[in-house]
Tab-separated table of C-alpha atoms in Angstrom:
chain	number	residue	atom	x	y	z
H	20	MET	CA	200.860	47.763	128.551
H	21	SER	CA	204.671	48.049	128.549
H	22	ASP	CA	204.973	44.854	126.478
H	23	ARG	CA	202.587	46.324	123.921
H	24	LEU	CA	204.405	49.625	123.751
H	25	VAL	CA	207.731	48.159	122.654
H	26	LYS	CA	205.978	47.347	119.344
H	27	VAL	CA	205.025	50.986	118.596
H	28	PRO	CA	204.188	51.613	115.842
H	29	PHE	CA	202.282	48.359	115.408
H	30	ARG	CA	202.465	45.971	112.454
H	31	ALA	CA	198.845	46.905	111.780
H	32	ASP	CA	198.326	50.554	112.666
H	33	HIS	CA	196.157	53.439	111.537
H	34	VAL	CA	196.627	57.156	111.174
H	35	GLY	CA	193.881	58.398	113.470
H	36	SER	CA	190.691	59.957	112.181
H	37	LEU	CA	187.499	57.976	111.571
H	38	LEU	CA	184.287	58.879	109.767
H	39	ARG	CA	181.907	60.888	111.947
H	40	PRO	CA	178.557	59.095	112.266
H	41	ALA	CA	175.381	60.915	111.219
H	42	ASN	CA	174.109	61.349	114.780
H	43	LEU	CA	177.353	63.069	115.803
H	44	LEU	CA	177.260	65.434	112.830
H	45	LYS	CA	173.626	66.213	113.636
H	46	ALA	CA	174.500	66.901	117.287
H	47	ARG	CA	177.304	69.247	116.223
H	48	GLU	CA	174.867	71.201	114.071
H	49	GLU	CA	172.285	71.321	116.876
H	50	PHE	CA	174.900	72.619	119.315
H	51	LYS	CA	175.959	75.266	116.820
H	52	ASN	CA	172.329	76.381	116.506
H	53	GLY	CA	171.717	76.428	120.273
H	54	ILE	CA	169.355	73.426	120.285
H	55	ILE	CA	171.503	71.301	122.614
H	56	THR	CA	174.057	72.251	125.260
H	57	LYS	CA	177.808	71.646	125.269
H	58	ASP	CA	177.342	68.923	127.898
H	59	GLU	CA	174.704	67.183	125.773
H	60	LEU	CA	177.006	67.281	122.754
H	61	ARG	CA	179.866	65.915	124.822
H	62	GLU	CA	177.744	63.008	126.058
H	63	ILE	CA	176.891	62.026	122.479
H	64	GLU	CA	180.592	62.231	121.558
H	65	THR	CA	181.512	60.047	124.537
H	66	GLN	CA	178.941	57.381	123.617
H	67	GLU	CA	180.314	57.275	120.079
H	68	LEU	CA	183.857	56.991	121.443
H	69	LYS	CA	182.854	53.898	123.399
H	70	ARG	CA	181.487	52.364	120.221
H	71	ILE	CA	184.506	53.054	118.017
H	72	VAL	CA	187.023	51.934	120.650
H	73	ALA	CA	185.239	48.566	120.847
H	74	LYS	CA	185.059	48.364	117.055
H	75	GLN	CA	188.785	49.036	116.563
H	76	ILE	CA	189.608	46.228	118.985
H	77	GLU	CA	187.054	43.953	117.287
H	78	VAL	CA	188.689	44.335	113.849
H	79	GLY	CA	192.047	43.242	115.275
H	80	LEU	CA	193.944	46.425	116.148
H	81	GLU	CA	196.233	46.659	119.186
H	82	LEU	CA	196.018	50.459	119.220
H	83	VAL	CA	192.949	52.656	119.228
H	84	THR	CA	192.336	56.345	118.579
H	85	ASP	CA	189.439	58.597	119.458
H	86	GLY	CA	188.766	59.012	115.734
H	87	GLU	CA	189.231	62.775	116.318
H	88	PHE	CA	185.500	62.770	117.144
H	89	ARG	CA	185.723	65.867	119.349
H	90	ARG	CA	187.406	67.875	116.573
H	91	SER	CA	186.269	69.553	113.388
H	92	TRP	CA	189.744	69.673	111.808
H	93	TRP	CA	192.770	67.415	112.280
H	94	HIS	CA	194.990	70.388	113.151
H	95	ILE	CA	193.114	73.617	113.876
H	96	ASP	CA	191.289	72.450	117.029
H	97	PHE	CA	194.658	71.775	118.663
H	98	LEU	CA	196.521	74.816	117.355
H	99	GLU	CA	193.856	77.445	118.104
H	100	ASN	CA	193.917	76.377	121.762
H	101	LEU	CA	197.616	77.179	122.180
H	102	ASN	CA	198.470	80.524	123.737
H	103	GLY	CA	199.322	83.116	121.082
H	104	LEU	CA	197.168	81.623	118.318
H	105	GLU	CA	193.557	81.998	117.251
H	106	GLY	CA	191.273	80.391	114.699
H	107	TYR	CA	189.700	82.649	112.070
H	108	VAL	CA	187.908	82.567	108.728
H	109	PRO	CA	190.153	83.771	105.864
H	110	GLU	CA	188.793	84.987	102.532
H	111	ARG	CA	189.675	81.746	100.729
H	112	GLY	CA	190.126	78.092	101.560
H	113	ILE	CA	193.060	75.939	100.465
H	114	PRO	CA	193.118	74.628	96.881
H	115	PHE	CA	192.833	70.846	96.658
H	116	GLN	CA	192.437	68.578	93.641
H	117	GLY	CA	189.519	70.228	91.817
H	118	ILE	CA	188.027	71.991	94.865
H	119	GLU	CA	188.727	74.558	97.561
H	120	THR	CA	188.409	73.701	101.248
H	121	GLU	CA	186.031	75.357	103.666
H	122	PRO	CA	187.927	78.505	104.764
H	123	TYR	CA	189.300	78.203	108.302
H	124	ASP	CA	192.835	78.646	109.602
H	125	VAL	CA	194.955	79.890	112.509
H	126	ARG	CA	197.018	83.036	112.949
H	127	ASN	CA	199.588	84.261	115.430
H	128	ILE	CA	198.247	86.960	117.811
H	129	GLY	CA	200.772	86.831	120.672
H	130	LYS	CA	203.740	85.009	122.140
H	131	ILE	CA	203.257	81.274	121.656
H	132	SER	CA	203.239	78.865	124.608
H	133	PHE	CA	201.398	75.737	125.700
H	134	ASN	CA	198.013	76.226	127.319
H	135	HIS	CA	197.908	73.982	130.402
H	136	GLU	CA	194.100	74.166	130.279
H	137	HIS	CA	194.166	72.793	126.734
H	138	PRO	CA	190.911	70.848	126.100
H	139	PHE	CA	192.792	67.935	124.512
H	140	LEU	CA	194.130	66.998	127.960
H	141	GLU	CA	190.694	66.362	129.447
H	142	ASP	CA	189.622	64.700	126.202
H	143	PHE	CA	192.458	62.184	126.475
H	144	LYS	CA	191.691	61.416	130.109
H	145	VAL	CA	188.107	60.460	129.204
H	146	PHE	CA	189.268	58.534	126.125
H	147	ASN	CA	191.878	56.604	128.118
H	148	GLU	CA	189.275	55.655	130.724
H	149	ILE	CA	187.102	54.254	127.935
H	150	VAL	CA	190.032	52.237	126.545
H	151	ALA	CA	190.703	50.889	130.059
H	152	GLY	CA	193.912	49.079	129.108
H	153	ARG	CA	192.279	46.930	126.422
H	154	ALA	CA	194.596	48.434	123.786
H	155	VAL	CA	197.157	51.222	123.502
H	156	ALA	CA	195.492	54.650	123.414
H	157	LYS	CA	197.092	56.707	120.636
H	158	GLN	CA	196.982	60.514	120.736
H	159	THR	CA	197.328	62.487	117.497
H	160	ILE	CA	198.198	66.186	117.208
H	161	PRO	CA	199.449	68.386	114.358
H	162	SER	CA	203.198	68.697	113.959
H	163	PRO	CA	204.783	71.939	115.193
H	164	ASN	CA	205.885	72.455	111.602
H	165	GLN	CA	202.294	73.232	110.608
H	166	LEU	CA	202.852	76.678	112.132
H	167	PHE	CA	205.494	77.553	109.537
H	168	HIS	CA	203.116	77.874	106.618
H	169	ARG	CA	203.210	81.332	105.080
H	170	GLY	CA	200.848	83.851	106.657
H	171	ILE	CA	200.572	82.375	110.172
H	172	ARG	CA	203.544	84.103	111.834
H	173	ASN	CA	202.907	87.704	112.895
H	174	THR	CA	206.118	89.556	112.038
H	175	ALA	CA	205.306	92.333	114.531
H	176	ILE	CA	205.428	89.727	117.319
H	177	TYR	CA	208.146	87.537	115.828
H	178	PRO	CA	210.417	89.570	113.509
H	179	THR	CA	212.550	86.488	112.767
H	180	VAL	CA	211.726	82.861	112.030
H	181	GLU	CA	214.347	81.865	114.610
H	182	GLU	CA	212.500	83.566	117.505
H	183	TYR	CA	209.257	82.033	116.299
H	184	ALA	CA	210.781	78.538	116.049
H	185	ASN	CA	212.260	78.711	119.551
H	186	ASP	CA	208.896	79.485	121.177
H	187	ILE	CA	207.122	76.783	119.158
H	188	ILE	CA	209.700	74.209	120.256
H	189	LEU	CA	209.223	75.159	123.918
H	190	ALA	CA	205.419	75.105	123.595
H	191	TYR	CA	205.470	71.617	122.102
H	192	ARG	CA	207.948	70.324	124.687
H	193	ASP	CA	205.472	71.451	127.343
H	194	ALA	CA	202.653	69.800	125.388
H	195	LEU	CA	204.490	66.466	125.277
H	196	LYS	CA	205.159	66.653	129.003
H	197	ALA	CA	201.518	67.460	129.758
H	198	PHE	CA	200.295	64.558	127.642
H	199	TYR	CA	202.847	62.207	129.190
H	200	ASP	CA	201.808	63.214	132.708
H	201	ILE	CA	198.200	62.159	132.018
H	202	GLY	CA	199.182	58.801	130.547
H	203	VAL	CA	199.938	59.272	126.849
H	204	ARG	CA	202.647	56.854	125.713
H	205	TYR	CA	201.941	56.787	121.972
H	206	LEU	CA	201.767	60.197	120.293
H	207	GLN	CA	201.675	61.035	116.584
H	208	LEU	CA	202.653	64.310	114.911
H	209	ASP	CA	200.668	64.850	111.706
H	210	ASP	CA	202.735	66.760	109.174
H	211	VAL	CA	201.436	68.014	105.837
H	212	TYR	CA	204.114	70.713	105.948
H	213	ILE	CA	207.090	68.337	105.643
H	214	ALA	CA	205.457	66.247	102.921
H	215	GLY	CA	204.821	69.487	101.037
H	216	LEU	CA	208.522	70.273	100.956
H	217	ASN	CA	208.733	67.681	98.170
H	218	ALA	CA	206.237	69.550	95.985
H	219	GLU	CA	207.405	71.493	92.960
H	220	SER	CA	205.989	74.805	94.254
H	221	LEU	CA	206.876	76.210	97.682
H	222	VAL	CA	204.551	79.222	97.627
H	223	ALA	CA	202.897	78.179	100.895
H	224	TYR	CA	206.131	78.452	102.892
H	225	GLU	CA	208.092	81.161	104.697
H	226	PRO	CA	209.532	83.521	102.060
H	227	GLY	CA	213.272	84.013	101.698
H	228	LEU	CA	214.299	80.451	102.570
H	229	THR	CA	215.477	77.820	100.102
H	230	ARG	CA	214.019	74.326	100.032
H	231	GLU	CA	217.078	72.969	101.849
H	232	GLU	CA	216.865	75.690	104.513
H	233	LEU	CA	213.183	74.886	105.043
H	234	ILE	CA	213.972	71.162	105.356
H	235	ASP	CA	216.753	71.866	107.863
H	236	LEU	CA	214.402	74.096	109.880
H	237	ALA	CA	211.708	71.412	109.925
H	238	LEU	CA	214.214	68.855	111.209
H	239	ARG	CA	215.508	71.207	113.898
H	240	VAL	CA	212.000	71.970	115.126
H	241	VAL	CA	210.860	68.343	115.481
H	242	ASN	CA	214.131	67.141	116.985
H	243	GLY	CA	214.108	70.152	119.305
H	244	VAL	CA	210.645	69.192	120.525
H	245	LEU	CA	211.733	65.572	121.088
H	246	GLU	CA	214.894	66.523	122.984
H	247	GLY	CA	214.702	65.180	126.533
H	248	LYS	CA	211.384	63.357	126.093
H	249	PRO	CA	210.851	60.266	128.299
H	250	ASP	CA	212.181	57.030	126.793
H	251	ASP	CA	208.772	55.388	127.088
H	252	LEU	CA	206.964	58.126	125.169
H	253	TYR	CA	206.858	56.851	121.601
H	254	VAL	CA	206.432	59.596	118.994
H	255	THR	CA	205.722	58.927	115.328
H	256	THR	CA	205.006	61.262	112.437
H	257	HIS	CA	202.553	61.010	109.549
H	258	LEU	CA	203.565	62.742	106.331
H	259	CYS	CA	200.421	63.611	104.394
H	260	ARG	CA	199.809	65.272	101.024
H	261	GLY	CA	196.417	66.571	102.105
H	262	ASN	CA	193.155	64.750	102.828
H	263	TYR	CA	189.841	66.526	102.274
H	264	GLU	CA	186.694	64.840	100.960
H	265	SER	CA	188.875	62.169	99.270
H	266	ARG	CA	190.958	64.869	97.512
H	267	TRP	CA	194.614	65.775	97.951
H	268	ALA	CA	196.555	69.029	97.846
H	269	PHE	CA	199.741	68.037	96.003
H	270	GLU	CA	201.826	65.211	94.593
H	271	GLY	CA	205.494	64.253	94.711
H	272	SER	CA	207.818	61.561	96.011
H	273	TYR	CA	209.768	61.805	99.273
H	274	ALA	CA	213.067	62.272	97.411
H	275	HIS	CA	213.794	65.875	98.474
H	276	ILE	CA	213.272	65.355	102.207
H	277	ALA	CA	214.572	61.786	102.606
H	278	PRO	CA	218.348	62.468	102.899
H	279	THR	CA	217.741	64.848	105.820
H	280	LEU	CA	214.451	63.977	107.503
H	281	PHE	CA	214.301	60.206	106.975
H	282	ALA	CA	217.930	59.934	108.013
H	283	LYS	CA	217.944	62.244	111.034
H	284	GLU	CA	214.452	62.862	112.447
H	285	ARG	CA	214.398	61.203	115.874
H	286	VAL	CA	210.918	59.686	115.751
H	287	SER	CA	209.957	56.068	116.429
H	288	GLY	CA	208.175	55.724	113.106
H	289	PHE	CA	207.209	57.363	109.821
H	290	PHE	CA	203.660	56.901	108.503
H	291	LEU	CA	204.063	57.324	104.738
H	292	GLU	CA	201.511	57.563	101.934
H	293	TYR	CA	202.094	54.928	99.285
H	294	ASP	CA	198.619	54.178	97.968
H	295	ASP	CA	199.088	55.399	94.374
H	296	HIS	CA	201.364	57.103	91.860
H	297	ARG	CA	201.214	60.438	93.731
H	298	SER	CA	203.740	59.132	96.252
H	299	GLY	CA	206.533	58.008	93.949
H	300	ASP	CA	208.564	54.840	94.470
H	301	PHE	CA	210.169	53.269	97.543
H	302	LYS	CA	213.746	54.362	96.754
H	303	PRO	CA	213.757	57.282	99.262
H	304	LEU	CA	213.363	54.664	102.013
H	305	GLU	CA	217.038	53.779	101.564
H	306	HIS	CA	217.791	56.805	103.774
H	307	ILE	CA	216.030	55.242	106.789
H	308	PRO	CA	218.805	53.924	109.081
H	309	ALA	CA	218.795	50.166	109.626
H	310	GLY	CA	217.449	49.510	113.111
H	311	GLY	CA	216.083	53.068	113.232
H	312	ALA	CA	212.545	54.345	112.799
H	313	GLN	CA	209.769	51.937	111.832
H	314	VAL	CA	208.335	52.619	108.374
H	315	VAL	CA	204.540	52.336	108.297
H	316	LEU	CA	203.559	51.792	104.672
H	317	GLY	CA	200.274	53.490	103.800
H	318	LEU	CA	199.488	51.064	100.994
H	319	VAL	CA	195.743	50.881	101.635
H	320	THR	CA	193.885	54.016	100.600
H	321	SER	CA	191.486	55.765	102.972
H	322	LYS	CA	190.078	57.905	100.167
H	323	PHE	CA	187.841	55.265	98.546
H	324	GLY	CA	185.977	52.234	99.822
H	325	GLU	CA	186.932	49.440	97.440
H	326	LEU	CA	189.292	46.921	99.010
H	327	GLU	CA	192.701	46.497	97.416
H	328	ASP	CA	193.974	43.106	96.230
H	329	LYS	CA	195.626	41.360	99.177
H	330	GLU	CA	198.408	39.741	97.130
H	331	THR	CA	199.261	43.073	95.502
H	332	ILE	CA	199.666	44.676	98.942
H	333	LYS	CA	201.919	41.817	100.089
H	334	LYS	CA	204.001	42.173	96.941
H	335	ARG	CA	204.448	45.896	97.551
H	336	ILE	CA	205.545	45.251	101.149
H	337	LEU	CA	208.277	42.972	99.798
H	338	GLU	CA	209.272	45.656	97.270
H	339	ALA	CA	209.716	48.143	100.119
H	340	ALA	CA	211.769	45.518	101.978
H	341	GLN	CA	214.458	45.942	99.324
H	342	TYR	CA	215.235	49.290	100.989
H	343	VAL	CA	214.219	48.732	104.635
H	344	PRO	CA	214.375	45.349	106.423
H	345	LEU	CA	210.997	43.585	106.541
H	346	GLU	CA	211.120	43.602	110.339
H	347	GLN	CA	211.296	47.400	110.233
H	348	LEU	CA	208.080	47.721	108.212
H	349	SER	CA	204.417	48.007	109.208
H	350	LEU	CA	201.118	48.559	107.379
H	351	SER	CA	198.366	51.189	107.675
H	352	PRO	CA	195.884	53.188	105.625
H	353	GLN	CA	197.565	55.979	103.684
H	354	CYS	CA	195.785	58.649	105.754
H	355	GLY	CA	192.891	59.138	108.126
H	356	PHE	CA	189.324	58.471	106.988
H	357	SER	CA	188.045	61.888	108.059
H	358	SER	CA	190.801	64.443	108.550
H	359	THR	CA	188.059	67.067	108.720
H	360	HIS	CA	184.435	66.803	109.788
H	361	HIS	CA	183.467	66.470	106.106
H	362	GLY	CA	184.869	62.939	105.784
H	363	ASN	CA	186.094	60.935	102.805
H	364	LYS	CA	183.899	59.304	100.143
H	365	LEU	CA	183.325	55.857	101.642
H	366	THR	CA	180.943	54.250	104.104
H	367	GLU	CA	181.634	53.404	107.721
H	368	GLU	CA	181.349	49.696	106.869
H	369	GLN	CA	184.007	50.124	104.179
H	370	GLN	CA	186.209	51.935	106.706
H	371	TRP	CA	186.053	49.024	109.167
H	372	ASN	CA	186.640	46.532	106.357
H	373	LYS	CA	189.826	48.424	105.425
H	374	LEU	CA	191.146	48.297	108.998
H	375	LYS	CA	190.272	44.592	109.358
H	376	PHE	CA	191.979	43.943	106.000
H	377	ILE	CA	195.156	45.641	107.251
H	378	ALA	CA	195.143	43.595	110.471
H	379	GLU	CA	194.724	40.369	108.479
H	380	ILE	CA	197.590	41.175	106.111
H	381	ALA	CA	199.887	42.140	109.003
H	382	LYS	CA	199.295	38.752	110.639
H	383	GLU	CA	199.965	36.915	107.400
H	384	VAL	CA	203.177	38.850	106.663
H	385	TRP	CA	204.704	39.194	110.130
H	386	GLY	CA	202.882	36.588	112.186
C-alpha cells in the first residue's frame, strides 16, 4: 500500500462519483416512502459498492472510490452532518446552463465543529473492508471553502468572516484526523467555490470582499486545514465549474486564481477541468511549482458518453507539458459522472469505457 501511495494522485485517476444504478435509485425511493428499512437500503448500497469496486479495478485503475453511492449530493450529505449546520429546502435551486437545480442547501445554525459520529466515518470503514487492499481507497469530501458561499453563514452566530473561517478550519482539521485514524490515506477536497472565483460575476460570494481578498481567504482556509496533517495523508483538490445532469454553472479559465492558489496551495494534486473551451488554455499552469503538486488533466469529459480521440488527448497532454513537466501530469475525467443522484447524460457502459480509456492512455504516455 505504501508503494502505491507515493504515486498519489495516479497517472490514471478519477474524480469520484459514479452513475447510480437503477436498483439503487429505486431502493432510495422505496426507503423514502417507507417501503424498505434503512438497513435494507444500506445492504443494497453495500452490494453495489462491491460491484463497482471490482469494476474500477477491472478497467485498470489503481485507486477506487465508493462512487458516492451512499450520498444524494456530492457536498450536502457531508456538510449537513457537521455540528452547526443543517440541510434545508430553499425557495430556489441554483441556476445552471439552461436549467435550475433541485432546491437543497445547507445553512449555519450554531457553532461549527466536526461531528465525531459523522456517518461518513462508518461508511469509509465498510468501503475500505470491501477494497481489502486491492487498490487505494480514495475518500472525497467537499472543500471547506464551500461554506463561504453567500447566505450560509449566520451573522448572528458569526458576526465576522474571520471567526467563521477559524471554526471551519478547526472542524476540518478534526475531520482529517478522524478519517486518517480509520485508514484514509488519499483524500480529495471538491471545490466549486475556488473555481468560481474565476467567473466574471461574484454574486454568490461573501459581500464586501474583493476577488483578491476572497482568493486569499480560500488559500488560508485550505492551507490552515492542511497544517500539521500526517505526511502520509495525501490530499488533492478538484476544481469544478458545476456538474448537474451534464450541465455546468459557469465558465472561465483559471487565470485569476493561478498566481495565488496554484502557486501556494499545499495539496498533493490539482484535478482540473480541461475538456472544452469553458476551461480556457493551459497557460495558468505555469504557476504550478516544478516538483510541486501533481496536475491531473481532466481532458476526458464525464458529461457525455462519446469517447474522445485518443491521439487528440495525447497531443493535449504534450501541450500542457509546455507549462508543467510531463512527469508532473496525470489524466482523469473532467468531473464525476454523477455529482448528484440525478446523474449525467450517459450510460453506465459509457462511463466504464471512459475510465478504461483513461487507464489505457496513461499507460501509453507514462508507461
